[in-house]
CSV table of C-alpha atoms in Angstrom, one decimal:
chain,number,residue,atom,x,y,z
U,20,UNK,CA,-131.5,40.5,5.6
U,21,UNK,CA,-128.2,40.3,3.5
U,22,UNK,CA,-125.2,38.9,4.3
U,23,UNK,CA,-122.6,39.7,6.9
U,24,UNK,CA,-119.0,38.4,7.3
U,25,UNK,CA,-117.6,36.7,9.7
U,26,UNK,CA,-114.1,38.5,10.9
U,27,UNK,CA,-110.9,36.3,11.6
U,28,UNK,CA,-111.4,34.0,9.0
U,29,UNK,CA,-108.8,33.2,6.0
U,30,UNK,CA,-111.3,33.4,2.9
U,31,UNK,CA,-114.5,35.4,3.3
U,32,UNK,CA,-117.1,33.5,5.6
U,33,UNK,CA,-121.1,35.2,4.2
U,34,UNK,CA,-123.3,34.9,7.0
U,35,UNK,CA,-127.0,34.9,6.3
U,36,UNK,CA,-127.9,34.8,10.5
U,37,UNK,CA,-127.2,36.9,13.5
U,38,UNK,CA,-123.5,35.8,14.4
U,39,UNK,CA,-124.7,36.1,18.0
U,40,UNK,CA,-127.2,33.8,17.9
U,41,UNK,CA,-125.0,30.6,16.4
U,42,UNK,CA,-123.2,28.8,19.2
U,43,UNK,CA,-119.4,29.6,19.7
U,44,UNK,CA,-118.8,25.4,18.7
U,45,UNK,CA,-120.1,26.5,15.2
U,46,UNK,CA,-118.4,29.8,14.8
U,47,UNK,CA,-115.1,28.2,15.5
U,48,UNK,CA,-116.2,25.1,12.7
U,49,UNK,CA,-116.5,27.4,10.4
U,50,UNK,CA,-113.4,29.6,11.0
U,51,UNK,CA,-111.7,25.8,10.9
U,52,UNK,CA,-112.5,25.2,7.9
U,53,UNK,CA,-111.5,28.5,6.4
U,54,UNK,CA,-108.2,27.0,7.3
U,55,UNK,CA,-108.1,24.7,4.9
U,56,UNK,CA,-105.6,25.1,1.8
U,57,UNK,CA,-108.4,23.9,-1.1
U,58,UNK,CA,-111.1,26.5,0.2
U,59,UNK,CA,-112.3,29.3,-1.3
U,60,UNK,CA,-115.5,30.9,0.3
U,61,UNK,CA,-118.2,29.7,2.7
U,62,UNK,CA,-121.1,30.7,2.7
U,63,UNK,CA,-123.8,30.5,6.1
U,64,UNK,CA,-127.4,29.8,6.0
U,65,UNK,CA,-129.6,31.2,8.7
U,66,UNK,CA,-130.4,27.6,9.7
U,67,UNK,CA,-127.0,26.7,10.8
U,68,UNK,CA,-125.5,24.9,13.8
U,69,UNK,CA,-122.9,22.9,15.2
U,70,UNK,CA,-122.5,19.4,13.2
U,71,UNK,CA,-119.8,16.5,12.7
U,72,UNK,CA,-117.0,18.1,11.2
U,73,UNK,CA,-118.6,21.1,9.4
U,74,UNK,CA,-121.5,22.9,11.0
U,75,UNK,CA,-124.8,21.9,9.4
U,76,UNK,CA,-126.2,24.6,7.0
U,77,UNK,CA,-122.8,25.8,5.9
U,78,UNK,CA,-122.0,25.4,1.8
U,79,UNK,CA,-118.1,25.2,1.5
U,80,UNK,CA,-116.5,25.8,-2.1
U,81,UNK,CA,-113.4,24.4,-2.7
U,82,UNK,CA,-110.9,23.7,-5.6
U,83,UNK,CA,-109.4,20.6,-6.1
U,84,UNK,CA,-110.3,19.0,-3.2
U,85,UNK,CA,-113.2,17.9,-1.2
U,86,UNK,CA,-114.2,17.0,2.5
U,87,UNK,CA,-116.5,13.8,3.6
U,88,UNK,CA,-116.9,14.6,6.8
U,89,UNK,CA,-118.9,17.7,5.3
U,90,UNK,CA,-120.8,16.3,3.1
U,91,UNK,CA,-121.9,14.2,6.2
U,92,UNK,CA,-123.0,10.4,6.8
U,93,UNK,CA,-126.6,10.9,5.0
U,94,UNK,CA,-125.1,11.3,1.5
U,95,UNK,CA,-127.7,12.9,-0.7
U,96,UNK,CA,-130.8,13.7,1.7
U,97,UNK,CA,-133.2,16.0,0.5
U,98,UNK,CA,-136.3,16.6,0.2
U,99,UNK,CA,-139.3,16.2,-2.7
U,100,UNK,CA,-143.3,17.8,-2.5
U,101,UNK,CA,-145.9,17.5,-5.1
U,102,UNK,CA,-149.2,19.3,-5.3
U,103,UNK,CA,-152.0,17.3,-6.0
U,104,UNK,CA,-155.5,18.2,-7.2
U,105,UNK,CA,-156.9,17.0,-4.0
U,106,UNK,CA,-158.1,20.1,-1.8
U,107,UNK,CA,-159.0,20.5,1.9
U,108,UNK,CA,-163.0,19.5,1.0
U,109,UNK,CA,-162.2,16.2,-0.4
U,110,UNK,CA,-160.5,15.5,3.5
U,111,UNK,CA,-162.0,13.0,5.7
U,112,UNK,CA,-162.2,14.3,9.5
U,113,UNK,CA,-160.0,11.4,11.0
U,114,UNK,CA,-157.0,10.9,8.9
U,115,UNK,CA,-155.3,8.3,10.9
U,116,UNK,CA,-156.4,5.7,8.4
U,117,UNK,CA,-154.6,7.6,6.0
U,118,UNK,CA,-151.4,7.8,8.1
U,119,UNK,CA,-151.8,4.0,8.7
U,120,UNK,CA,-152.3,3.7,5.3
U,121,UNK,CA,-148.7,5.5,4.2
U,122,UNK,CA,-146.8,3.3,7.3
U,123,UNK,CA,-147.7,0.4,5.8
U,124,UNK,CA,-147.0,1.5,1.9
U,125,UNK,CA,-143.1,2.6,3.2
U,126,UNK,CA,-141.3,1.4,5.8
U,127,UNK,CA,-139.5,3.8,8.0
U,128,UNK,CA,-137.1,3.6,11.0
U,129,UNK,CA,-134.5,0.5,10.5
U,130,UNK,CA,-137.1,-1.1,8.6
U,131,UNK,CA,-137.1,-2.3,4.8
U,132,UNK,CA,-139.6,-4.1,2.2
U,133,UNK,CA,-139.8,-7.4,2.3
U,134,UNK,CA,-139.2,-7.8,-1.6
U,135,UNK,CA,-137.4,-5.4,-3.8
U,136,UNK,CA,-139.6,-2.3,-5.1
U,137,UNK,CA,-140.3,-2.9,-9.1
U,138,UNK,CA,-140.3,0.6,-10.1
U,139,UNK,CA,-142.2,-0.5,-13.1
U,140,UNK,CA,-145.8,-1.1,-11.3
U,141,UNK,CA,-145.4,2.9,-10.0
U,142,UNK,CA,-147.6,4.6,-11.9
U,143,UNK,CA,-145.6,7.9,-13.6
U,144,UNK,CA,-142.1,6.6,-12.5
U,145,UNK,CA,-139.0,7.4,-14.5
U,146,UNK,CA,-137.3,4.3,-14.9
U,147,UNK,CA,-134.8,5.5,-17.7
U,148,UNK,CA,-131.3,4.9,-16.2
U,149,UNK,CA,-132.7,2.6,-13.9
U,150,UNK,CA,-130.5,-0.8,-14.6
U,151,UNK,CA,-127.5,1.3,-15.3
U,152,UNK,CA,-127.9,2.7,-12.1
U,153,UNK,CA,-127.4,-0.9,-10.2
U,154,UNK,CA,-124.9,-2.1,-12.7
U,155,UNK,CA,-122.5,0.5,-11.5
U,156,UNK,CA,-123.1,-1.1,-7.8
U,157,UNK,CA,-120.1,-3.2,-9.1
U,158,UNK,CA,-117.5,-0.3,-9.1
U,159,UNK,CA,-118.2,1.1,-5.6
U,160,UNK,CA,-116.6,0.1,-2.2
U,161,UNK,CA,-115.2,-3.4,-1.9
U,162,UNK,CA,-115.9,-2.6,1.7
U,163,UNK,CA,-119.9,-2.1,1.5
U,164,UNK,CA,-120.5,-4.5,-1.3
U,165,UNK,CA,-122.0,-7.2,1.1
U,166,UNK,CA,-124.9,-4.7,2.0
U,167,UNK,CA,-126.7,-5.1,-1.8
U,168,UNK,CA,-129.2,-6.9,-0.7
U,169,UNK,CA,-130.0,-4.4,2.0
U,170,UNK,CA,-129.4,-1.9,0.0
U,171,UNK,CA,-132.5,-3.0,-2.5
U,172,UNK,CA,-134.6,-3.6,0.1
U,173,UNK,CA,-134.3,-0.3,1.9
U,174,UNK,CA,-134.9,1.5,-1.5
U,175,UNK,CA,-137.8,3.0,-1.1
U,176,UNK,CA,-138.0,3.5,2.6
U,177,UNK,CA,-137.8,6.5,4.8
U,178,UNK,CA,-135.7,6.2,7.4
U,179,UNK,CA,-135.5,7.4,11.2
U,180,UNK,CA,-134.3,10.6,12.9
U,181,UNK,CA,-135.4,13.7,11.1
U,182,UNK,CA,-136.7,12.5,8.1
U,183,UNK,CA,-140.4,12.4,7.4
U,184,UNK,CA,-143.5,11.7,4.8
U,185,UNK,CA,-146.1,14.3,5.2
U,186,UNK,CA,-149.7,15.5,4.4
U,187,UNK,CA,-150.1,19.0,3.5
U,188,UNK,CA,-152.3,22.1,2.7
U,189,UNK,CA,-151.0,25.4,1.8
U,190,UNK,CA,-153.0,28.7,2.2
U,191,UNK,CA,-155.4,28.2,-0.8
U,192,UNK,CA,-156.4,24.9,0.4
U,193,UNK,CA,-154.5,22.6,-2.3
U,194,UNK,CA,-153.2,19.5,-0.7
U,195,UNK,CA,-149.5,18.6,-1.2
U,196,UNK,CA,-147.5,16.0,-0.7
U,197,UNK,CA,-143.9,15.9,1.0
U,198,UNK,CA,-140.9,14.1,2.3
U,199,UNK,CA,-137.5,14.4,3.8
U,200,UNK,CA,-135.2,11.4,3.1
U,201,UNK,CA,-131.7,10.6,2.0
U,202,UNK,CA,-129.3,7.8,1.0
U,203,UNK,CA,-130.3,5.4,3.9
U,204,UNK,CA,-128.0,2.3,5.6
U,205,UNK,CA,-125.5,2.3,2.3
U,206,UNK,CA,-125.0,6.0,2.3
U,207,UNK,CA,-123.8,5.7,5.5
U,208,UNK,CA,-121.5,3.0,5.4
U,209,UNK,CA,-120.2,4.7,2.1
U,210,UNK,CA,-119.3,7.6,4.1
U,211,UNK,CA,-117.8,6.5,6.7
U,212,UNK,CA,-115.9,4.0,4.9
U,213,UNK,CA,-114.2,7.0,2.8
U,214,UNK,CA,-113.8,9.5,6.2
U,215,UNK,CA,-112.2,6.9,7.5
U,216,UNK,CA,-109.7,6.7,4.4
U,217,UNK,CA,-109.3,10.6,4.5
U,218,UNK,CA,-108.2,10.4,7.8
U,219,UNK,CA,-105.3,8.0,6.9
U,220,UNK,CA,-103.3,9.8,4.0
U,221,UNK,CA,-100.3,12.1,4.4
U,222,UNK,CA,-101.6,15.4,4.0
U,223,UNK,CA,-104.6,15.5,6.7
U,224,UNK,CA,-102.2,14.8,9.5
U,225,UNK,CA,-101.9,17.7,11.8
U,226,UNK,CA,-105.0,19.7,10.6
U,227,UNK,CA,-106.9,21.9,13.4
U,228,UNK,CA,-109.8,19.1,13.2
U,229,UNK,CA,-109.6,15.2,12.7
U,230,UNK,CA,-112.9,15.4,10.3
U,231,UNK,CA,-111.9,18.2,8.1
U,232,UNK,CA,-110.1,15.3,6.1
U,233,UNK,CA,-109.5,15.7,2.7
U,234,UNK,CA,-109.5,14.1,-0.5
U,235,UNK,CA,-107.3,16.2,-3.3
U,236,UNK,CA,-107.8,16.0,-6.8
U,237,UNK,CA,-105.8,13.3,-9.5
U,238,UNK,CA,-105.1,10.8,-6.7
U,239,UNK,CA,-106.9,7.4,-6.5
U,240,UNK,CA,-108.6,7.7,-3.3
U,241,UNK,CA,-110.7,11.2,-4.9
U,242,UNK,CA,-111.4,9.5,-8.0
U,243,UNK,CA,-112.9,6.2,-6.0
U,244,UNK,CA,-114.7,8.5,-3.2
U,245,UNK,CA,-116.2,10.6,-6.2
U,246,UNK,CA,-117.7,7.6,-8.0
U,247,UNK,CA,-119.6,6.3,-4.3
U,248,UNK,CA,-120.2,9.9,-3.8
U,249,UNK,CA,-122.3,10.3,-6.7
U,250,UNK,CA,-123.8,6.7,-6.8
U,251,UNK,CA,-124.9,7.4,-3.5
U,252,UNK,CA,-126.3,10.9,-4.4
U,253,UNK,CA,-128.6,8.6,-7.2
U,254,UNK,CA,-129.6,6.5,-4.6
U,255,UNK,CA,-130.8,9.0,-2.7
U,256,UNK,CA,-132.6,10.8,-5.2
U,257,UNK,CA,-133.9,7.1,-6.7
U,258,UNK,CA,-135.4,6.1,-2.7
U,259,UNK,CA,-137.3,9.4,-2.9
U,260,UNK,CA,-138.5,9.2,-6.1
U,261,UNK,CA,-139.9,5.5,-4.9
U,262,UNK,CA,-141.2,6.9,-1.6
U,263,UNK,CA,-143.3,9.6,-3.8
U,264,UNK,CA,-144.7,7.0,-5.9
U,265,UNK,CA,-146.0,4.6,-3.3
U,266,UNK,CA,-147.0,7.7,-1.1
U,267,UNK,CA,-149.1,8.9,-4.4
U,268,UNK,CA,-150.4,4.8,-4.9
U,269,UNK,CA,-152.2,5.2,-1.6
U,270,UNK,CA,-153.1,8.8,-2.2
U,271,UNK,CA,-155.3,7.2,-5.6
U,272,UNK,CA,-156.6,3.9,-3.4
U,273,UNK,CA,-158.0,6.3,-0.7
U,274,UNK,CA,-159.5,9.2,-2.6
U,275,UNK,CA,-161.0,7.1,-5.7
U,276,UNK,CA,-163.6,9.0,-6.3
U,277,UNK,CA,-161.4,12.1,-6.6
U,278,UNK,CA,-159.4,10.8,-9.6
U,279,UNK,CA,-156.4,12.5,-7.6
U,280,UNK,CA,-153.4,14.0,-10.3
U,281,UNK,CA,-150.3,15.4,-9.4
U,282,UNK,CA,-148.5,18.3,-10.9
U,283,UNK,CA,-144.5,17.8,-11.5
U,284,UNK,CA,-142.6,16.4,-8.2
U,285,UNK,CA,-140.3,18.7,-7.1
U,286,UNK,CA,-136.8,17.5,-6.4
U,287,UNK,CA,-134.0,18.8,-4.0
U,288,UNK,CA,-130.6,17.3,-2.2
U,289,UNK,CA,-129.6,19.0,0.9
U,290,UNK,CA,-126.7,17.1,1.9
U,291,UNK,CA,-124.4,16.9,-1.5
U,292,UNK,CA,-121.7,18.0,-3.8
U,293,UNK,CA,-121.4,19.4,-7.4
U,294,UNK,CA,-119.4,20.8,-9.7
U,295,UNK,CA,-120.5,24.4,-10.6
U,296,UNK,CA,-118.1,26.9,-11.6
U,297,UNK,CA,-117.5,30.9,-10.1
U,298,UNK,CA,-115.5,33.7,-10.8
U,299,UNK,CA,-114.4,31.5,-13.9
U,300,UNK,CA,-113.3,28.7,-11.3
U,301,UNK,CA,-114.7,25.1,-11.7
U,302,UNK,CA,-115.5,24.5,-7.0
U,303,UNK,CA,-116.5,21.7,-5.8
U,304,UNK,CA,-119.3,23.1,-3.7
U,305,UNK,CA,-120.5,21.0,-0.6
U,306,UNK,CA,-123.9,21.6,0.5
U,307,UNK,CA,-124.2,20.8,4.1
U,308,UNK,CA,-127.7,21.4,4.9
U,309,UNK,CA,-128.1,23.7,2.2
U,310,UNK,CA,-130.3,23.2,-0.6
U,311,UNK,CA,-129.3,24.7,-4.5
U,312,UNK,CA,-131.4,28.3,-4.9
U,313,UNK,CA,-130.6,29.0,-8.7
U,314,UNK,CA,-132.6,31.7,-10.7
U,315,UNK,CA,-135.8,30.0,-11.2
U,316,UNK,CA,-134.9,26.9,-9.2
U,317,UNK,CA,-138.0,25.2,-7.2
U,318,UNK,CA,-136.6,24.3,-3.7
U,319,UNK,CA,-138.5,23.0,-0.4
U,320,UNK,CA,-137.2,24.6,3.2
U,321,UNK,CA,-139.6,22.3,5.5
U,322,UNK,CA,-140.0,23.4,9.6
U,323,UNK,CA,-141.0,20.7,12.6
U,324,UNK,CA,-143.2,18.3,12.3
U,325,UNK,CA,-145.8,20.7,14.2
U,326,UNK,CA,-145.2,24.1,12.2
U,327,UNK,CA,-145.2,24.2,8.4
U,328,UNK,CA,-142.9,24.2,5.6
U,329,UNK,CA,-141.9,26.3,2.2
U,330,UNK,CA,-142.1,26.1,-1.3
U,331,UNK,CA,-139.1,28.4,-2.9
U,332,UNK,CA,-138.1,29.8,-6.0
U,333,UNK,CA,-134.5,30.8,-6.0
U,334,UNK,CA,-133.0,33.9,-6.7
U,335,UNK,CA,-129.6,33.2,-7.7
U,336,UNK,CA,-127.6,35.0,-5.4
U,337,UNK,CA,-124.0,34.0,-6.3
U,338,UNK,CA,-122.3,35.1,-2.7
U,339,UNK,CA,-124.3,32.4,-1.2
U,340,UNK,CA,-123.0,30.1,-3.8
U,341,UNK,CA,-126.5,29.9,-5.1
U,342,UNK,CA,-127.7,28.4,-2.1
U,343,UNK,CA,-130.4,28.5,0.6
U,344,UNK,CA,-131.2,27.0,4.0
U,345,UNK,CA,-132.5,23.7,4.0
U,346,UNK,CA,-134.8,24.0,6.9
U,347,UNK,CA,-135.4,24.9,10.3
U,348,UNK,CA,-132.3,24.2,11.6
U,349,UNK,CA,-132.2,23.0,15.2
U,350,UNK,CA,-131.5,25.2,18.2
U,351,UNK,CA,-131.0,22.2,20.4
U,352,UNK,CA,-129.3,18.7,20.5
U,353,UNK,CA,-131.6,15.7,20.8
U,354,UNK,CA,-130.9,14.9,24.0
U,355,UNK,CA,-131.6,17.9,25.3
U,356,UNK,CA,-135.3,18.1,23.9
U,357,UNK,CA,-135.8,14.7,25.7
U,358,UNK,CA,-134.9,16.0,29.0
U,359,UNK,CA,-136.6,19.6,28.4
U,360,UNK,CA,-140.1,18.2,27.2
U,361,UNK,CA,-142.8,15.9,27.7
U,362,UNK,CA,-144.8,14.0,25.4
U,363,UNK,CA,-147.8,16.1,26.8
U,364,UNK,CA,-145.3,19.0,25.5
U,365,UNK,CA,-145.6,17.0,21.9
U,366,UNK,CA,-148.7,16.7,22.2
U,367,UNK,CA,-149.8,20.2,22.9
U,368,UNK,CA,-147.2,21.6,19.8
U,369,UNK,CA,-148.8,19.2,17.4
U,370,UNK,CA,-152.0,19.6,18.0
U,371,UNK,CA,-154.2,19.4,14.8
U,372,UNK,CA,-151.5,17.5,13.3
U,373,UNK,CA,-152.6,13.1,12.8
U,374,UNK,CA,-148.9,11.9,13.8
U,375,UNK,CA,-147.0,9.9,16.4
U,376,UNK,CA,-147.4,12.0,20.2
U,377,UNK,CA,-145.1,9.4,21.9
U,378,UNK,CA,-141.5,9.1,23.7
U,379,UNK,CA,-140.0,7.9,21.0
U,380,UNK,CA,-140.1,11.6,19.0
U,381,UNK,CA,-139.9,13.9,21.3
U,382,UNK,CA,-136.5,14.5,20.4
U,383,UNK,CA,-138.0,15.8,17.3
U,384,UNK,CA,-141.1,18.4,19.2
U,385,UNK,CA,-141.7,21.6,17.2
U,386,UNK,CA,-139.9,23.3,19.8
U,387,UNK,CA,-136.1,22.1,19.2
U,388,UNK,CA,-136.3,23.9,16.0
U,389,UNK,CA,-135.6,27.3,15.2
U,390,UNK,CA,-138.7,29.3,13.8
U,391,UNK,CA,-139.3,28.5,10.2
U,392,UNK,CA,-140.7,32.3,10.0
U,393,UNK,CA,-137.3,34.1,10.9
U,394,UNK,CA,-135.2,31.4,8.6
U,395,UNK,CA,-137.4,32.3,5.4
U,396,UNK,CA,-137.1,36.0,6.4
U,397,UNK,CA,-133.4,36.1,6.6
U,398,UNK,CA,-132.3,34.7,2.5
U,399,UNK,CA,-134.7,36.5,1.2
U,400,UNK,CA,-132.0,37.5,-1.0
U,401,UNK,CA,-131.7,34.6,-1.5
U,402,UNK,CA,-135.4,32.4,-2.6
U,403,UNK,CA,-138.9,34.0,-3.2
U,404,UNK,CA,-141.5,32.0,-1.2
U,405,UNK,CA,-143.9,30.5,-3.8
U,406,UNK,CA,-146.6,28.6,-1.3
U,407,UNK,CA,-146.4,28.0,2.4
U,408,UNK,CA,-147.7,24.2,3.4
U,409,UNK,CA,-148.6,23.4,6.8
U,410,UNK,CA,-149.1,19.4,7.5
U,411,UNK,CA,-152.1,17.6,8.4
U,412,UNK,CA,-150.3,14.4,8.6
U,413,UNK,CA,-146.7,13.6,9.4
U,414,UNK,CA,-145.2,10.0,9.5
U,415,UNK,CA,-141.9,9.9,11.4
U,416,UNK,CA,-139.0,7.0,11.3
């Protein structure tokens, strides 16, 4: 499908989803955000619904200003895959010591290493930048400073909720690798230091919505939430590229014989900003479950942990902002999959799939996500599907 726009707004709201099916609490987060003085287009992936703020899956492009309550708490989470040499053949038929294997490589939930990761014993990893990186730990928050120590320890760990390492095959056979993970504890406490800041000046009292907070451009407070903003995008990108490389250590230890190589990782932020320029405009464009789908740009839209995920190639559809969706999308809260389903439920929708069938993920069940099928199909104006993977192992916080 193409795009449709949403009427009552103040700048033009592109839909890529049924309007009927997204719940009114979204609709009205996104027609209170086209409220806002700074913005100048939204644009709506088929994955969206109701978030903190701004709905999740919305990309909001604004001038001279930017919101951190968009951006969301998880600065920088994304998602990287690799395709490996490995195929379906070379596969034991119990992979449980393989997903034991990868929970004790990276930590996930709250936890972190015990010792900070040296990036230099991973084999392939690209350490250039990698002391200026932690240098510029010294210019961020005054606020957060005192979580350094956590914050080197959790580098390199996945995290809980939604985020996941995975296991896969597409169609052909070829095994991939893939995870979902983002800026972890500092992120967080970055973010909500500076919504909390936002909240405070002059010119956010008496919007329609608390969160839609702003920062504005020459004034202290954007310059400062900028420089965490990006740090923390680094970080993000740095704990994946960590994760990758210890996932691909025990990928080499438990297929030896194989001599296992791995093609170029690719790379994508789902929760973000960046500066791109349209219409002859430099826009600060905040991608809020939204992954960037430039002409020829490799993206990953993943599903549940029971149903399969994409590899894209975007188009470069500028009315979307040159965006896509950046999965699934849920179609119902957390809470409410743990009262609708079972673990015999989790069971049955993973079946096939070596992962974690307890209480503890049901919130997360195949079934409190939208299909992945009907997302792809509606932007595809917007990406080209280049493989479809579907997990034989998932490892969830």
């Amino acid at each position: 499908m193409s795009y449709v726009e949403v009427p009552g707004a103040q700048v033009p709201i592109r839909m890529w989803a049924d309007p009927a099916s997204v719940e009114d609490v979204a609709m009205q987060q996104l027609r209170n955000v086209s409220t806002l003085p700074w913005i100048k287009g939204l644009a709506v992936m088929p994955d969206v619904h109701f978030g903190k703020g701004a709905t999740v899956g919305s990309v909001i492009a604004m001038h001279g200003a930017v919101c951190p309550a968009a951006v969301g708490v998880d600065i920088g989470c994304g998602m990287s895959a690799v395709k490996t040499s490995l195929t379906a053949n070379d596969l034991p038929g119990d992979l449980s010591r393989l997903r034991s294997k990868i929970e004790q490589a990276i930590p996930v939930g709250r936890g972190m290493h015990e010792d900070t990761v040296d990036p230099g014993r991973l084999h392939g990893f690209p350490t250039s930048g990698w002391d200026d990186f932690w240098s510029r730990f010294d210019g961020i928050a005054e606020a957060v400073k005192f979580r350094q120590e956590r914050a080197t320890k959790q580098m390199g760990t996945l995290g809980s909720g939604n985020h996941f390492i995975e296991f896969c095959l597409d169609e052909a056979g070829s095994v991939w690798l893939m995870l979902h993970s983002g800026s972890r504890n500092i992120g967080k406490e970055l973010a909500d230091f500076h919504i909390g800041q936002a909240q405070k000046l002059p010119h956010n009292q008496g919007l329609v919505d608390r969160d839609l907070a702003v920062f504005v451009a020459d004034t202290p407070q954007m310059a400062a939430y900028r420089n965490d903003l990006f740090w923390a995008q680094e970080y993000a990108k740095y704990n994946r590229s960590i994760m990758m490389g210890l996932f691909q250590d025990v990928v080499r230890k438990e297929f030896k014989k194989a001599r296992v190589t791995f093609e170029p990782v690719i790379s994508c932020h789902h929760n973000y900003v960046a500066e791109e320029r349209y219409d002859g405009m430099d826009l600060l464009v905040t991608r809020k479950g939204a992954i960037r789908a430039g002409s020829g740009e490799f993206g990953i839209i993943p599903g549940s942990m029971g149903t399969g995920s994409y590899i894209v190639k975007g188009l470069g559809n500028a009315k979307s902002f040159n965006s896509a969706s950046h999965g699934a999308g849920r179609r119902m809260s957390r809470n409410a999959a743990k009262r609708k389903f079972s673990t015999q439920d989790l069971e049955d929708q993973t079946r096939g799939v070596e992962c974690r069938k307890d209480s503890g993920v049901v919130d997360e069940i195949p079934a409190a996500y939208k299909p992945i099928e009907q997302v792809i199909d509606q932007q595809r104006d917007l990406v080209e599907v280049v493989a479809k993977l579907k997990q034989v192992v998932c490892v969830k916080g």
